[in-house]
mmCIF file of C-alpha atoms in Angstrom:
data_model
loop_
_atom_site.group_PDB
_atom_site.id
_atom_site.type_symbol
_atom_site.label_atom_id
_atom_site.label_comp_id
_atom_site.label_asym_id
_atom_site.label_seq_id
_atom_site.Cartn_x
_atom_site.Cartn_y
_atom_site.Cartn_z
ATOM 1 C CA MET A 1 20.605 -19.641 75.078
ATOM 2 C CA ILE A 2 17.117 -20.873 74.195
ATOM 3 C CA ILE A 3 15.179 -19.994 71.045
ATOM 4 C CA THR A 4 11.532 -20.966 71.307
ATOM 5 C CA GLY A 5 9.322 -21.843 68.381
ATOM 6 C CA GLU A 6 5.890 -23.265 67.896
ATOM 7 C CA ARG A 7 4.649 -26.715 68.941
ATOM 8 C CA GLU A 8 7.156 -27.064 71.799
ATOM 9 C CA ILE A 9 10.194 -26.878 69.491
ATOM 10 C CA ARG A 10 13.230 -25.150 70.984
ATOM 11 C CA LEU A 11 16.817 -24.553 69.950
ATOM 12 C CA VAL A 12 18.963 -24.836 73.063
ATOM 13 C CA SER A 13 22.682 -24.299 73.634
ATOM 14 C CA TRP A 14 24.363 -27.679 74.010
ATOM 15 C CA ASN A 15 24.816 -28.610 77.677
ATOM 16 C CA GLU A 16 25.291 -31.571 79.998
ATOM 17 C CA THR A 17 21.570 -32.417 80.045
ATOM 18 C CA HIS A 18 21.896 -33.508 76.398
ATOM 19 C CA PHE A 19 24.822 -35.855 76.951
ATOM 20 C CA HIS A 20 23.058 -39.165 77.634
ATOM 21 C CA GLN A 21 20.414 -38.481 74.991
ATOM 22 C CA LEU A 22 22.875 -37.494 72.262
ATOM 23 C CA TYR A 23 25.096 -40.473 71.688
ATOM 24 C CA PRO A 24 22.422 -43.187 71.390
ATOM 25 C CA MET A 25 20.305 -41.038 69.033
ATOM 26 C CA ALA A 26 23.253 -39.835 66.938
ATOM 27 C CA ASN A 27 24.653 -43.357 66.567
ATOM 28 C CA ASN A 28 22.375 -44.145 63.637
ATOM 29 C CA PRO A 29 23.714 -45.067 60.169
ATOM 30 C CA LYS A 30 20.534 -43.622 58.604
ATOM 31 C CA ILE A 31 21.529 -40.201 59.966
ATOM 32 C CA ALA A 32 25.222 -40.546 59.087
ATOM 33 C CA MET A 33 24.337 -41.533 55.504
ATOM 34 C CA ASN A 34 22.958 -38.013 54.907
ATOM 35 C CA LEU A 35 25.835 -36.115 56.540
ATOM 36 C CA LYS A 36 29.463 -35.429 55.671
ATOM 37 C CA ASP A 37 31.993 -38.158 56.395
ATOM 38 C CA SER A 38 33.385 -36.050 59.250
ATOM 39 C CA TYR A 39 30.253 -37.018 61.232
ATOM 40 C CA PRO A 40 31.420 -39.897 63.432
ATOM 41 C CA GLN A 41 29.951 -43.326 62.768
ATOM 42 C CA PRO A 42 29.695 -45.169 64.985
ATOM 43 C CA TYR A 43 28.860 -42.192 67.198
ATOM 44 C CA THR A 44 30.265 -42.895 70.645
ATOM 45 C CA ILE A 45 29.876 -41.491 74.132
ATOM 46 C CA HIS A 46 33.270 -39.793 73.594
ATOM 47 C CA ASP A 47 32.001 -38.096 70.411
ATOM 48 C CA ALA A 48 29.009 -36.764 72.351
ATOM 49 C CA ARG A 49 31.261 -35.410 75.121
ATOM 50 C CA HIS A 50 33.572 -33.738 72.596
ATOM 51 C CA TRP A 51 30.652 -32.156 70.675
ATOM 52 C CA ILE A 52 29.031 -30.687 73.771
ATOM 53 C CA GLU A 53 32.315 -29.344 75.153
ATOM 54 C CA HIS A 54 33.310 -27.916 71.761
ATOM 55 C CA ASN A 55 30.048 -25.983 71.461
ATOM 56 C CA GLN A 56 30.122 -24.454 74.916
ATOM 57 C CA LYS A 57 32.850 -21.991 73.871
ATOM 58 C CA PHE A 58 30.844 -20.104 71.224
ATOM 59 C CA ASN A 59 29.166 -16.802 72.072
ATOM 60 C CA PRO A 60 26.784 -16.354 70.405
ATOM 61 C CA PRO A 61 26.299 -20.067 69.785
ATOM 62 C CA GLN A 62 26.425 -21.421 66.237
ATOM 63 C CA ASN A 63 25.223 -24.949 66.969
ATOM 64 C CA PHE A 64 22.129 -25.903 68.916
ATOM 65 C CA ALA A 65 20.379 -28.933 70.252
ATOM 66 C CA VAL A 66 16.904 -29.235 68.769
ATOM 67 C CA GLU A 67 14.399 -30.110 71.471
ATOM 68 C CA PHE A 68 10.828 -31.284 71.012
ATOM 69 C CA GLU A 69 8.507 -31.502 73.999
ATOM 70 C CA GLY A 70 11.511 -31.078 76.297
ATOM 71 C CA LYS A 71 13.586 -33.924 74.819
ATOM 72 C CA LEU A 72 16.561 -33.900 72.489
ATOM 73 C CA ALA A 73 15.316 -34.433 68.934
ATOM 74 C CA GLY A 74 18.355 -33.453 66.841
ATOM 75 C CA SER A 75 20.984 -30.886 66.021
ATOM 76 C CA ILE A 76 21.300 -27.766 63.876
ATOM 77 C CA GLY A 77 24.216 -25.477 63.223
ATOM 78 C CA SER A 78 26.485 -23.834 60.720
ATOM 79 C CA GLU A 79 30.056 -23.089 59.864
ATOM 80 C CA ARG A 80 31.113 -19.670 58.684
ATOM 81 C CA GLY A 81 33.098 -19.329 55.475
ATOM 82 C CA LYS A 82 36.690 -18.176 55.730
ATOM 83 C CA ASP A 83 38.457 -15.167 54.235
ATOM 84 C CA GLU A 84 36.594 -13.803 51.194
ATOM 85 C CA LEU A 85 33.772 -16.319 51.821
ATOM 86 C CA ARG A 86 33.070 -14.949 55.329
ATOM 87 C CA THR A 87 29.677 -13.596 54.218
ATOM 88 C CA ASN A 88 28.489 -17.226 53.955
ATOM 89 C CA MET A 89 27.437 -19.806 56.512
ATOM 90 C CA GLU A 90 26.914 -23.455 55.637
ATOM 91 C CA LEU A 91 23.902 -24.938 57.393
ATOM 92 C CA GLY A 92 23.711 -28.497 58.639
ATOM 93 C CA PHE A 93 21.018 -30.318 60.587
ATOM 94 C CA TRP A 94 19.764 -33.752 61.543
ATOM 95 C CA ILE A 95 16.747 -35.052 63.401
ATOM 96 C CA GLY A 96 16.661 -38.310 65.338
ATOM 97 C CA GLU A 97 14.723 -41.109 63.685
ATOM 98 C CA PRO A 98 11.912 -41.246 66.293
ATOM 99 C CA TYR A 99 11.092 -37.620 65.371
ATOM 100 C CA TRP A 100 11.060 -37.909 61.573
ATOM 101 C CA GLY A 101 7.998 -36.674 59.711
ATOM 102 C CA LYS A 102 6.747 -34.343 62.467
ATOM 103 C CA GLY A 103 7.783 -30.992 60.935
ATOM 104 C CA ILE A 104 10.477 -30.487 63.567
ATOM 105 C CA ALA A 105 13.304 -29.960 61.078
ATOM 106 C CA THR A 106 11.374 -27.325 59.109
ATOM 107 C CA GLU A 107 10.550 -25.333 62.242
ATOM 108 C CA ALA A 108 14.144 -25.665 63.494
ATOM 109 C CA VAL A 109 15.570 -24.398 60.180
ATOM 110 C CA LYS A 110 13.190 -21.407 60.219
ATOM 111 C CA LEU A 111 14.120 -20.504 63.811
ATOM 112 C CA TYR A 112 17.819 -20.987 63.168
ATOM 113 C CA THR A 113 17.843 -18.939 59.959
ATOM 114 C CA LYS A 114 16.143 -15.995 61.693
ATOM 115 C CA PHE A 115 18.655 -16.210 64.573
ATOM 116 C CA ILE A 116 21.699 -16.317 62.269
ATOM 117 C CA PHE A 117 20.598 -13.301 60.231
ATOM 118 C CA GLU A 118 19.964 -11.363 63.461
ATOM 119 C CA LYS A 119 23.234 -12.265 65.234
ATOM 120 C CA PHE A 120 25.826 -12.556 62.456
ATOM 121 C CA ASP A 121 26.934 -10.151 59.742
ATOM 122 C CA ILE A 122 26.501 -12.602 56.902
ATOM 123 C CA GLU A 123 24.645 -12.303 53.606
ATOM 124 C CA ARG A 124 23.744 -15.896 52.848
ATOM 125 C CA ILE A 125 23.145 -19.275 54.417
ATOM 126 C CA PHE A 126 23.458 -22.303 52.188
ATOM 127 C CA ALA A 127 22.972 -26.022 52.617
ATOM 128 C CA GLN A 128 24.216 -28.885 50.482
ATOM 129 C CA VAL A 129 22.083 -32.007 50.168
ATOM 130 C CA TYR A 130 22.931 -35.356 48.575
ATOM 131 C CA ASP A 131 20.733 -36.242 45.607
ATOM 132 C CA PHE A 132 19.051 -39.142 47.428
ATOM 133 C CA ASN A 133 17.895 -36.992 50.378
ATOM 134 C CA GLY A 134 14.610 -35.566 49.140
ATOM 135 C CA GLN A 135 13.345 -35.145 52.705
ATOM 136 C CA SER A 136 15.999 -32.531 53.503
ATOM 137 C CA MET A 137 15.340 -30.761 50.207
ATOM 138 C CA ASN A 138 11.662 -30.506 51.197
ATOM 139 C CA VAL A 139 12.588 -29.194 54.654
ATOM 140 C CA LEU A 140 14.761 -26.460 53.167
ATOM 141 C CA GLU A 141 12.145 -25.388 50.627
ATOM 142 C CA LYS A 142 9.407 -25.259 53.291
ATOM 143 C CA ALA A 143 11.767 -23.169 55.459
ATOM 144 C CA GLY A 144 12.243 -20.527 52.748
ATOM 145 C CA TYR A 145 15.408 -21.755 51.008
ATOM 146 C CA PHE A 146 15.540 -22.037 47.239
ATOM 147 C CA PRO A 147 17.587 -24.260 44.932
ATOM 148 C CA GLU A 148 20.732 -22.495 43.801
ATOM 149 C CA ALA A 149 22.830 -25.102 42.031
ATOM 150 C CA ILE A 150 23.314 -28.753 41.257
ATOM 151 C CA LEU A 151 26.918 -29.830 41.625
ATOM 152 C CA LYS A 152 27.196 -32.783 39.261
ATOM 153 C CA LYS A 153 29.073 -35.865 40.476
ATOM 154 C CA ALA A 154 30.303 -33.867 43.471
ATOM 155 C CA PHE A 155 30.304 -36.526 46.212
ATOM 156 C CA ILE A 156 31.079 -40.149 46.838
ATOM 157 C CA LYS A 157 29.258 -41.984 49.611
ATOM 158 C CA ASN A 158 29.358 -45.747 50.114
ATOM 159 C CA SER A 159 31.200 -46.138 46.779
ATOM 160 C CA THR A 160 28.442 -44.292 44.896
ATOM 161 C CA VAL A 161 29.072 -40.991 43.132
ATOM 162 C CA GLY A 162 26.200 -38.515 43.105
ATOM 163 C CA ASP A 163 25.047 -34.934 42.730
ATOM 164 C CA ILE A 164 24.837 -32.310 45.456
ATOM 165 C CA PHE A 165 21.837 -29.983 45.465
ATOM 166 C CA GLN A 166 22.676 -26.597 46.949
ATOM 167 C CA TYR A 167 19.974 -24.495 48.597
ATOM 168 C CA VAL A 168 20.344 -20.900 49.761
ATOM 169 C CA ASN A 169 18.622 -18.231 51.819
ATOM 170 C CA ILE A 170 19.899 -14.716 51.123
ATOM 171 C CA ARG A 171 19.470 -11.860 53.590
ATOM 172 C CA GLY A 172 16.513 -9.691 52.619
ATOM 173 C CA GLU A 173 15.194 -12.045 49.939
ATOM 174 C CA GLN A 174 12.742 -14.005 52.108
#
């Protein structure tokens, strides 16, 4: 599946063409610092293989490669809540360092949000951002998300405890 946006930004189902671009770009501590600890670091060739294979089973897809000018620039996806939280999806995204500051993440989040509300019977998409990641907060706000909560002292990363800022986009409130 391919979702096309402006300025040569596309969301593309993960496939073999992304393999050799993924692991060197994803193996960046600056990216891992802003993501959950489940994100592998170092990010190896085996992690890339597993990620691509894992995502090929979803229909419709939930996770996409973000491409810019025909090259892999990052990743965006979500995980659906379970049981009584099934009306929620938690959004996650990252952009490779060579592509930072180009507006790619904002466009990707806009495209992805529209896709999710069209394809899934959910009511809300939320994203959690560590307090030191102002860039992602800006991306979410520019993409139509609004601050919902601050979870005080909710994470520990590199031995530092901090706050999580939660952003949300609710169906029909855009």
